[in-house]
């Protein structure tokens, strides 16, 4: 005797071995034995065998017309034997009964299950809706398959092309377009972004990198609506100084300038002049909301996304020849010892005499020329005394730090000639500049001085600010003054880039209150002590700042790859950082070389380029030979903190002043502020 029984939502047939009041011991055709409940049995039969019954029933079930079955079935609940007898016109055989069971059970749209072997026909309106849904699903499946076939043939369907950006960066995975793209990617074993780029949805890999970043951080676009800058609501005196700014050729947000006067007693009176947008961009104003939403200017080779509208930049940038508001720090110091004898801060107007540029001056203003009184140095009456005091100030910080700064590492500047959004038509230049270039060090030193002294002023007035500190190797941002060990100052508050960083803009508002009101400033400053909003700003700033730095680094990696192709380089020199990690000598590109032998840090090697990937921003190289470093190439780079094509362990501590402060605040180049302190190497720029 055999039985047809239900098991886990399906049906099986087996031979009875033994039977009790409540259960059966059965054996399948495969020889597997099972214990089943009697309540699971649907049909008992003797012929044919279990395996033959299922095969014959499956074949017979395909011949049964579902619509006809639904029409002739009882309108109420029924059992399978009754429907089978009604349909066949005679008591059904085991095969016929099994065929009816399989057919009815396989059509839940037509028949709703009501228990073991019991069903009920679907009401007409429900059946009609279900059939319509099935038809729609079938059409969608056909459309999806048609799109998949089209993609596999090398053509992107127009509906997917229209939604390419959404599909890649904000996909709704319930849409037919996404399902088609996902299915095609699975079958072709390729990532969506690569497939869409290969099919022409994006003109190049850089478009994908940019659109992904913009979608996340600038969903409403990177432009500003026309903005109105309120007039400065106070009369500001005009300073009688001869001030100069020193920046990269591409810099448009000029927010710092320097002046110097020789005193009769041999001391120097140095003016550090910072653009003052904080006089108009006040807390909770519309312009403040715009700056707070962005937190920083975003930099990338060939382009940037400003933190503030052009109207604010035009009103407050320290462009030569026009009187502009400034927050000025005047320091009287001994140029031989670096001792600061006195300092005062003023809110005033200044007229910058000239906006000087590194690309013109760096080759003309060297350390040897500055130290030689007889040498001909452009603007020597300004740079020589500033350089003399800057060296003394640096030496005093070295005493605090306990070691001299290492400033011989290389910075890289990117210049894209042409439209950076059309990389095939553009040409990139990567130029190297040593961090110890005198003008870099000079400007950076005075920005460090201003950030330290102004941080101290805020603290002495009881006005909270946003500080950066480093103690026991730990870098943090907070609202209380604390030492910055690697810079060698008692406190450090970013104040010198208010056109480019929101933290500096916040600190400038606090600083203006401290200058105006002294110890009473804590009562009138925009932010009061222990105000929670300051901590919210710090948190948001650090998140945005890190994301912007990662994006800049990704863009630089892309343009490094383009530069290698542009120059036709198949062999490149690199410097070993550790294990298999290297940096190209002539470009800030970090990569791993699997075939690299065990070499000490700083060794130079020759690599052969085997391939590259602009979407993954990776370079495939193999080791060729060890080479001797050229003169001047003895510096050892820190490892990158961001992507380098592979995971990188925590970097070694750097020796120099905080690049995030010194490089940007010094105005040496219009590049992104680095994301880290010493010990957190910034993205190269």
XYZ file of C-alpha atoms in Angstrom:
685
model
C 0.000 0.000 0.000
C 1.209 3.493 -0.881
C 0.249 6.977 0.209
C 0.282 10.463 -1.246
C 0.919 12.903 1.596
C 1.638 16.554 2.231
C 5.072 17.517 3.468
C 6.281 21.065 4.091
C 3.898 22.657 1.587
C 4.544 20.052 -1.139
C 3.405 16.543 -1.966
C 5.283 13.241 -1.768
C 4.468 9.607 -2.399
C 5.878 6.664 -0.483
C 5.278 3.029 0.475
C 3.788 2.180 3.873
C 6.063 0.068 6.047
C 4.082 0.142 9.282
C 1.095 1.923 10.763
C -0.119 2.991 14.198
C -3.201 4.842 15.304
C -1.620 8.256 14.666
C 1.344 7.790 12.331
C 2.868 5.863 9.469
C 6.375 4.637 8.785
C 6.973 5.118 5.051
C 9.777 4.549 2.582
C 10.405 6.728 -0.462
C 11.618 5.395 -3.814
C 15.112 6.612 -2.876
C 15.087 4.329 0.155
C 14.746 7.131 2.660
C 12.431 6.262 5.517
C 10.246 8.789 7.303
C 7.628 8.939 9.996
C 4.525 10.923 9.025
C 1.253 11.743 10.720
C -1.904 10.101 9.420
C -3.452 13.539 9.148
C -0.925 14.363 6.405
C -2.135 11.537 4.150
C -4.316 12.637 1.215
C -4.648 9.495 -0.934
C -4.011 5.805 -0.292
C -3.397 3.690 -3.372
C -2.010 0.367 -4.555
C -1.230 1.099 -8.173
C 0.913 2.507 -9.726
C 4.056 2.813 -7.612
C 4.775 6.030 -5.684
C 7.315 7.402 -8.167
C 5.171 6.517 -11.183
C 2.119 8.086 -9.590
C 3.830 11.452 -9.206
C 5.189 11.433 -12.758
C 1.855 10.465 -14.300
C -0.051 12.921 -12.115
C 2.302 15.787 -13.011
C 1.873 15.105 -16.719
C -1.919 14.762 -16.420
C -2.216 17.972 -14.377
C -0.816 20.045 -17.230
C -3.780 19.026 -19.377
C -6.343 20.411 -16.934
C -7.844 23.789 -17.922
C -7.738 26.101 -14.909
C -10.477 28.428 -16.088
C -12.777 25.493 -16.794
C -11.960 23.959 -13.416
C -12.734 27.277 -11.705
C -16.060 27.558 -13.538
C -17.228 24.036 -12.728
C -15.913 23.924 -9.184
C -18.403 24.306 -6.294
C -18.698 27.930 -5.195
C -18.098 26.960 -1.599
C -15.304 25.011 0.005
C -14.656 21.622 -1.623
C -12.365 18.619 -1.341
C -10.223 17.363 -4.172
C -11.926 13.936 -4.614
C -15.297 15.671 -5.103
C -13.969 18.062 -7.752
C -12.088 15.234 -9.484
C -15.231 13.101 -9.693
C -17.221 16.093 -10.997
C -14.567 16.824 -13.621
C -13.870 13.266 -14.816
C -17.463 12.014 -14.474
C -16.480 8.924 -12.521
C -14.774 8.067 -9.240
C -11.227 9.305 -9.852
C -8.281 6.968 -10.027
C -5.335 7.687 -7.747
C -3.515 9.293 -10.683
C -6.533 11.476 -11.573
C -7.024 12.514 -7.973
C -3.337 13.343 -7.626
C -3.375 15.274 -10.920
C -6.346 17.345 -9.738
C -4.599 18.025 -6.432
C -1.401 19.178 -8.099
C -3.228 21.414 -10.568
C -5.505 23.099 -8.035
C -2.709 23.507 -5.509
C -0.444 25.131 -8.131
C -3.012 27.849 -8.921
C -3.561 29.926 -5.750
C -4.932 32.722 -7.913
C -7.900 30.520 -8.892
C -8.225 28.408 -5.757
C -7.645 29.442 -2.147
C -6.443 26.690 0.157
C -8.661 26.040 3.181
C -6.915 23.053 4.775
C -5.437 19.677 3.871
C -6.951 18.706 0.529
C -9.593 21.456 0.810
C -9.913 24.529 -1.427
C -12.333 27.270 -2.356
C -12.596 29.017 -5.739
C -11.574 32.671 -5.707
C -14.452 35.169 -5.949
C -14.786 36.640 -9.481
C -13.661 40.160 -8.543
C -10.632 38.909 -6.632
C -9.744 36.537 -9.472
C -9.996 39.349 -12.023
C -7.697 41.579 -9.957
C -5.226 38.761 -9.417
C -5.147 37.869 -13.104
C -4.585 41.513 -13.998
C -1.699 41.652 -11.531
C -0.239 38.482 -12.999
C -0.537 39.875 -16.480
C 1.169 43.082 -15.388
C 3.903 41.113 -13.681
C 4.407 39.071 -16.815
C 4.655 42.195 -18.955
C 7.145 43.650 -16.504
C 9.196 40.468 -16.537
C 9.217 40.550 -20.326
C 10.202 44.225 -20.329
C 12.910 43.607 -17.769
C 14.312 40.742 -19.801
C 14.197 42.848 -22.956
C 16.220 45.562 -21.206
C 18.678 42.988 -19.893
C 19.121 41.583 -23.391
C 19.618 45.091 -24.758
C 22.264 45.852 -22.124
C 24.062 42.588 -22.797
C 24.080 43.513 -26.477
C 25.935 46.718 -25.627
C 23.131 49.291 -25.670
C 21.705 51.176 -22.710
C 17.879 51.317 -22.895
C 16.597 54.881 -23.023
C 14.503 54.608 -19.797
C 17.643 53.507 -17.908
C 19.761 56.201 -19.549
C 17.321 58.880 -18.339
C 17.620 57.606 -14.779
C 21.315 56.662 -14.795
C 22.280 59.055 -12.019
C 19.366 58.021 -9.815
C 20.002 54.334 -10.460
C 23.617 54.688 -9.420
C 23.458 57.083 -6.483
C 19.891 56.939 -5.123
C 18.397 53.721 -6.443
C 14.858 52.601 -5.704
C 15.441 48.863 -5.785
C 11.744 48.175 -6.324
C 11.713 49.799 -9.755
C 11.835 47.791 -12.948
C 14.797 49.820 -14.188
C 16.906 48.951 -11.158
C 15.966 45.270 -11.347
C 16.987 45.174 -15.001
C 20.292 46.892 -14.273
C 20.957 44.627 -11.305
C 20.139 41.502 -13.308
C 22.399 42.606 -16.151
C 25.245 43.364 -13.733
C 24.839 39.946 -12.134
C 24.898 38.169 -15.465
C 27.811 40.188 -16.814
C 29.630 40.120 -13.449
C 30.289 43.872 -13.470
C 29.503 46.692 -11.037
C 26.661 49.099 -11.931
C 28.910 52.162 -12.194
C 31.294 50.422 -14.561
C 28.489 49.058 -16.700
C 26.781 52.442 -16.957
C 30.059 54.135 -17.832
C 30.867 51.507 -20.461
C 27.434 52.036 -22.012
C 27.900 55.804 -22.216
C 25.618 56.951 -19.386
C 28.566 58.915 -17.977
C 31.242 60.490 -20.163
C 34.129 59.440 -17.931
C 35.047 58.040 -14.543
C 35.512 61.530 -13.108
C 31.851 62.292 -13.818
C 30.862 59.327 -11.651
C 33.210 60.354 -8.831
C 31.884 63.913 -8.879
C 28.202 63.058 -9.181
C 28.435 60.590 -6.298
C 30.012 63.275 -4.110
C 27.592 65.996 -5.229
C 24.568 63.766 -4.691
C 25.599 63.123 -1.100
C 26.869 66.557 -0.098
C 25.275 68.986 -2.574
C 21.929 67.431 -3.546
C 20.527 70.859 -4.473
C 23.505 71.790 -6.608
C 26.762 73.586 -5.979
C 25.700 77.090 -6.965
C 24.192 79.856 -4.869
C 21.144 81.976 -5.486
C 21.930 85.685 -5.780
C 22.883 86.918 -2.311
C 22.788 90.344 -0.739
C 25.581 91.191 1.662
C 24.482 93.598 4.391
C 26.735 96.619 4.856
C 29.141 96.609 7.781
C 27.233 98.431 10.498
C 30.140 100.438 11.850
C 32.735 102.959 10.750
C 36.137 101.332 10.556
C 39.401 103.261 10.602
C 41.751 102.850 7.647
C 45.054 101.314 8.704
C 48.230 103.021 7.482
C 50.105 99.856 6.574
C 51.851 98.472 3.515
C 50.298 95.029 3.352
C 50.898 92.176 0.917
C 49.259 88.805 0.437
C 51.108 85.735 -0.852
C 49.059 83.001 -2.489
C 48.995 80.479 -5.267
C 48.143 81.794 -8.736
C 44.685 80.178 -8.611
C 43.649 81.599 -5.232
C 40.571 83.826 -5.349
C 39.525 83.783 -1.674
C 42.357 85.922 -0.306
C 41.864 85.993 3.416
C 45.286 86.902 4.835
C 47.957 89.554 4.305
C 51.047 90.727 6.159
C 52.691 94.054 6.888
C 55.873 94.947 8.786
C 57.435 98.090 10.258
C 60.947 98.453 11.640
C 60.870 100.125 15.082
C 63.516 102.562 16.284
C 64.588 100.133 19.006
C 65.248 97.337 16.519
C 62.038 95.470 17.161
C 59.516 94.692 14.462
C 55.846 95.560 14.398
C 54.193 92.890 12.270
C 50.602 93.173 11.126
C 48.660 89.989 10.420
C 45.536 91.029 8.565
C 42.623 88.633 8.119
C 39.534 89.209 5.970
C 36.509 89.977 8.159
C 33.325 88.429 6.722
C 32.244 87.904 10.350
C 31.189 91.547 10.406
C 28.341 90.764 7.982
C 27.916 86.979 8.095
C 26.536 86.850 11.610
C 25.122 83.944 13.549
C 21.779 82.568 12.279
C 21.672 84.985 9.348
C 20.867 83.713 5.874
C 24.510 83.929 4.804
C 25.557 82.116 7.962
C 23.147 79.302 7.167
C 24.703 78.930 3.711
C 28.214 78.735 5.132
C 27.187 76.357 7.924
C 25.536 74.002 5.453
C 28.825 73.649 3.566
C 31.316 74.057 6.431
C 34.281 74.531 4.098
C 35.305 75.318 0.570
C 35.739 72.099 -1.409
C 38.895 71.894 -3.492
C 39.772 69.672 -6.411
C 42.225 69.993 -9.310
C 40.907 72.566 -11.744
C 37.839 73.578 -9.732
C 36.425 74.328 -6.320
C 33.074 74.692 -4.564
C 33.195 77.816 -2.395
C 31.800 77.861 1.109
C 30.342 81.321 0.653
C 28.625 83.084 -2.269
C 30.664 85.178 -4.684
C 29.072 88.320 -3.262
C 30.614 87.628 0.169
C 34.003 86.778 -1.317
C 34.008 89.913 -3.464
C 33.053 92.068 -0.475
C 35.659 90.715 1.952
C 38.509 89.116 -0.030
C 41.714 91.103 0.501
C 42.053 92.047 -3.133
C 44.722 94.637 -3.835
C 43.834 98.259 -4.232
C 40.532 98.468 -2.387
C 39.769 99.189 1.270
C 38.287 96.085 2.886
C 37.357 95.201 6.471
C 39.941 93.160 8.353
C 40.644 91.802 11.790
C 44.286 92.692 12.388
C 46.786 91.417 14.924
C 49.738 93.718 15.527
C 52.703 92.045 17.181
C 55.815 93.789 18.455
C 58.619 91.247 18.698
C 62.379 90.912 18.939
C 63.520 89.550 15.539
C 66.616 87.979 17.071
C 64.943 85.999 19.848
C 61.366 85.696 18.619
C 60.088 87.056 21.905
C 56.674 88.695 21.535
C 56.892 91.893 23.551
C 53.313 93.053 23.022
C 50.325 92.519 20.782
C 46.995 94.139 20.111
C 44.027 93.312 17.912
C 42.006 95.771 15.869
C 38.970 95.793 13.623
C 39.749 98.119 10.760
C 40.008 98.566 7.032
C 43.171 97.881 5.104
C 44.284 98.389 1.527
C 46.523 95.562 0.318
C 49.309 96.982 -1.799
C 49.691 93.887 -3.991
C 48.500 90.282 -4.204
C 51.754 88.388 -4.702
C 51.887 84.899 -6.241
C 54.096 81.926 -5.457
C 54.613 80.889 -9.061
C 56.332 84.221 -9.724
C 58.253 84.677 -6.470
C 59.309 81.222 -5.270
C 62.281 81.006 -7.635
C 63.357 84.564 -6.792
C 62.957 84.528 -3.012
C 65.142 81.777 -1.629
C 66.535 81.278 1.840
C 70.047 82.229 0.789
C 68.871 85.468 -0.811
C 66.809 86.394 2.243
C 69.756 85.785 4.571
C 72.142 87.816 2.406
C 71.531 91.571 2.898
C 73.391 92.323 -0.325
C 71.266 90.006 -2.484
C 68.613 91.458 -4.729
C 65.251 90.151 -3.451
C 61.860 91.318 -4.767
C 59.984 93.083 -1.976
C 63.027 92.557 0.205
C 62.036 95.418 2.530
C 59.008 93.292 3.492
C 60.235 89.729 3.216
C 63.660 90.105 4.891
C 62.422 91.351 8.279
C 59.438 89.002 8.186
C 61.741 86.071 7.399
C 64.148 87.004 10.168
C 61.410 87.057 12.793
C 59.706 83.949 11.369
C 62.896 81.927 11.868
C 63.149 83.126 15.464
C 59.491 82.315 16.138
C 59.966 78.834 14.670
C 63.038 78.268 16.838
C 61.075 79.180 19.977
C 58.388 76.671 19.042
C 61.094 74.057 18.472
C 62.216 74.578 22.068
C 58.695 73.826 23.263
C 58.340 70.890 20.934
C 61.693 69.481 21.937
C 62.858 68.912 18.368
C 63.179 70.865 15.127
C 60.476 70.754 12.531
C 60.986 68.645 9.426
C 59.943 70.828 6.523
C 61.655 69.132 3.611
C 58.739 67.092 2.363
C 57.188 67.784 -1.018
C 53.832 69.357 -1.758
C 52.158 68.966 -5.127
C 49.979 71.499 -6.898
C 47.583 70.517 -9.682
C 46.710 72.769 -12.605
C 44.167 71.653 -15.185
C 44.313 73.481 -18.509
C 40.915 73.146 -20.117
C 37.569 71.943 -18.834
C 38.150 69.529 -15.919
C 34.781 67.922 -16.666
C 36.150 66.940 -20.093
C 39.350 65.155 -19.106
C 39.962 63.841 -22.620
C 40.282 67.430 -23.844
C 42.136 68.842 -20.816
C 45.786 68.774 -19.869
C 46.995 68.460 -16.287
C 50.206 69.859 -14.792
C 51.562 68.544 -11.500
C 54.125 70.850 -9.962
C 56.240 70.121 -6.907
C 56.994 72.584 -4.137
C 59.074 71.857 -1.079
C 57.335 72.625 2.181
C 60.437 74.490 3.278
C 60.042 77.170 0.610
C 60.783 80.390 2.527
C 57.550 82.155 1.589
C 55.546 79.111 2.670
C 57.307 78.942 6.009
C 57.158 82.682 6.500
C 53.414 83.017 5.959
C 52.656 79.809 7.856
C 54.625 81.001 10.873
C 52.552 84.173 11.183
C 49.301 82.299 10.778
C 50.381 79.962 13.580
C 51.205 83.008 15.685
C 47.817 84.616 15.016
C 45.868 81.443 15.708
C 47.730 80.939 18.965
C 47.506 84.523 20.246
C 43.866 84.922 19.230
C 43.048 81.626 20.872
C 44.640 83.004 24.028
C 42.640 86.219 23.720
C 39.365 84.291 23.561
C 40.341 82.256 26.611
C 41.410 85.316 28.629
C 38.048 86.990 27.944
C 36.081 83.879 28.908
C 34.716 83.619 25.371
C 34.380 80.063 24.036
C 36.012 79.252 20.726
C 36.708 76.205 18.633
C 40.240 74.963 19.321
C 42.453 72.262 17.918
C 44.760 70.587 20.384
C 47.199 67.721 20.452
C 48.319 66.094 23.662
C 49.889 62.662 24.093
C 49.554 62.183 20.357
C 45.790 62.644 20.383
C 44.297 65.299 18.124
C 40.926 66.741 18.969
C 38.695 69.751 18.499
C 36.967 71.327 21.463
C 35.705 74.570 22.941
C 38.393 75.038 25.616
C 41.970 76.197 25.102
C 44.518 73.384 25.351
C 48.134 72.914 24.207
C 49.019 71.777 20.721
C 52.188 69.793 21.378
C 53.317 69.177 17.805
C 53.038 72.859 16.893
C 54.502 73.972 20.202
C 51.893 76.531 21.247
C 49.784 76.789 24.429
C 46.525 76.952 22.463
C 45.451 76.950 18.848
C 42.174 78.247 17.398
C 41.559 78.359 13.651
C 40.886 82.054 12.947
C 42.745 82.880 9.740
C 40.595 81.428 6.940
C 37.070 82.757 7.561
C 36.278 82.872 3.852
C 37.054 79.187 3.447
C 36.288 77.417 6.743
C 33.213 77.718 8.900
C 35.139 77.078 12.115
C 37.267 80.147 11.378
C 34.125 82.182 10.659
C 32.619 81.142 14.008
C 35.840 81.986 15.822
C 35.992 85.346 14.062
C 32.558 86.273 15.404
C 33.754 85.380 18.892
C 37.012 87.244 18.344
C 35.244 90.429 17.217
C 33.249 90.374 20.444
C 36.433 89.888 22.480
C 38.176 92.787 20.740
C 35.179 95.078 21.184
C 34.206 94.193 24.758
C 37.156 92.527 26.476
C 36.203 90.522 29.570
C 32.542 91.509 29.083
C 32.511 89.746 25.710
C 31.224 86.497 27.197
C 27.889 88.259 27.736
C 27.522 89.511 24.152
C 29.487 87.023 22.037
C 27.431 85.074 19.471
C 28.122 81.820 21.343
C 28.040 81.632 25.115
C 30.105 79.291 27.316
C 29.078 75.619 27.223
C 26.575 76.257 24.432
C 25.561 72.939 22.853
C 25.435 74.403 19.355
C 29.216 74.828 19.355
C 29.638 71.087 19.851
C 27.150 70.433 17.064
C 29.219 72.653 14.768
C 32.406 70.778 15.669
C 30.794 67.421 14.950
C 29.328 68.522 11.630
C 32.529 70.260 10.609
C 34.739 67.247 11.250
C 32.413 64.988 9.250
C 32.207 67.374 6.293
C 35.885 68.275 6.417
C 36.928 64.640 6.316
C 34.581 63.875 3.422
C 35.857 66.871 1.474
C 39.482 65.830 2.036
C 38.705 62.290 0.847
C 37.043 63.694 -2.256
C 39.977 65.959 -3.027
C 42.319 63.036 -2.658
C 40.174 60.943 -5.006
C 40.212 63.723 -7.595
C 43.965 64.052 -7.299
C 44.369 60.317 -7.789
C 42.247 60.551 -10.932
C 44.346 63.369 -12.359
C 47.539 61.516 -11.436
C 46.357 58.620 -13.580
C 45.502 61.049 -16.382
C 48.926 62.655 -16.045
C 50.655 59.294 -16.409
C 48.722 58.633 -19.633
C 49.207 62.160 -20.884
C 52.977 61.946 -20.420
C 53.100 58.445 -21.898
C 54.871 57.077 -18.847
C 55.243 53.312 -18.688
C 58.086 53.357 -16.177
C 57.987 55.515 -13.048
C 60.177 56.123 -10.049
C 58.668 55.724 -6.590
C 59.734 55.972 -2.960
C 59.119 53.131 -0.523
C 57.007 53.952 2.534
C 56.682 50.556 4.142
C 56.256 46.939 3.117
C 54.647 47.058 -0.356
C 53.342 50.637 -0.150
C 55.025 53.295 -2.318
C 54.452 56.858 -3.512
C 55.349 57.962 -7.020
C 58.258 60.381 -6.931
C 56.717 62.941 -9.292
C 53.062 62.713 -8.289
C 51.158 62.260 -4.998
C 49.909 58.812 -5.925
C 50.164 56.023 -3.358
C 49.872 52.410 -4.431
C 50.813 48.913 -3.415
C 53.256 46.829 -5.424
C 52.850 43.128 -4.811
C 56.236 42.239 -6.317
C 58.159 44.775 -4.211
C 61.051 43.178 -2.293
C 61.695 43.906 1.370
C 63.227 47.391 1.274
C 63.832 50.013 3.927
C 61.708 53.128 4.121
C 62.851 55.893 1.791
C 64.493 53.711 -0.886
C 63.732 54.676 -4.469
C 62.573 52.037 -6.920
C 61.715 51.839 -10.607
C 58.284 50.439 -11.449
C 56.675 49.322 -14.672
C 53.032 50.338 -15.140
C 50.965 47.335 -16.171
C 47.556 49.005 -16.152
C 45.293 51.464 -14.392
C 41.639 51.906 -13.471
C 40.178 55.405 -13.271
C 36.994 54.133 -11.673
C 38.789 52.288 -8.882
C 41.549 54.933 -8.918
C 44.120 52.193 -8.872
C 47.431 51.549 -10.584
C 48.862 48.129 -11.350
C 52.662 48.154 -11.202
C 55.481 45.668 -10.977
C 58.885 46.172 -9.442
C 61.837 46.505 -11.812
C 64.861 47.697 -9.848
C 66.218 49.776 -6.973
C 67.543 53.186 -8.073
C 69.555 55.910 -6.410
C 67.608 58.962 -5.231
C 68.399 62.186 -7.045
C 69.823 65.112 -5.096
C 67.062 66.770 -3.103
C 64.906 63.628 -3.088
C 66.054 62.365 0.284
C 62.803 63.286 2.032
C 60.524 60.512 3.215
C 56.829 61.038 2.746
C 54.263 60.197 5.390
C 51.708 57.618 4.456
C 48.313 58.856 3.297
C 45.375 58.856 5.670
C 42.813 58.371 2.910
C 42.448 55.919 0.078
C 45.630 54.663 -1.549
C 44.158 51.805 -3.474
C 44.462 49.592 -0.418
C 43.963 49.730 3.307
C 46.717 51.614 5.083
C 47.609 51.261 8.734
C 47.842 54.215 11.078
C 50.485 56.621 9.857
C 53.692 57.651 11.503
C 53.794 60.945 13.374
C 54.963 63.905 11.311
C 57.362 66.490 12.613
C 56.177 69.719 11.011
C 53.551 72.224 12.102
C 49.985 71.193 11.558
C 49.675 71.137 7.756
C 45.950 71.703 8.107
C 46.749 75.074 9.656
C 50.091 76.088 8.253
C 49.510 75.222 4.625
C 46.042 76.615 4.137
C 46.238 79.457 6.607
C 49.568 80.382 5.141
C 47.895 80.860 1.804
C 50.608 78.887 0.044
C 48.218 77.353 -2.429
C 44.535 77.197 -3.024
C 44.188 73.620 -1.939
C 41.956 71.879 0.515
C 42.791 72.254 4.156
C 44.357 69.000 5.205
C 42.222 66.811 7.381
C 44.771 65.925 9.983
C 47.360 67.062 12.417
C 50.876 65.697 12.624
C 50.379 61.992 12.876
C 47.415 62.297 10.526
C 49.021 63.020 7.180
C 46.915 65.334 5.019
C 45.973 64.687 1.440
C 48.752 65.870 -0.797
C 47.937 68.963 -2.778
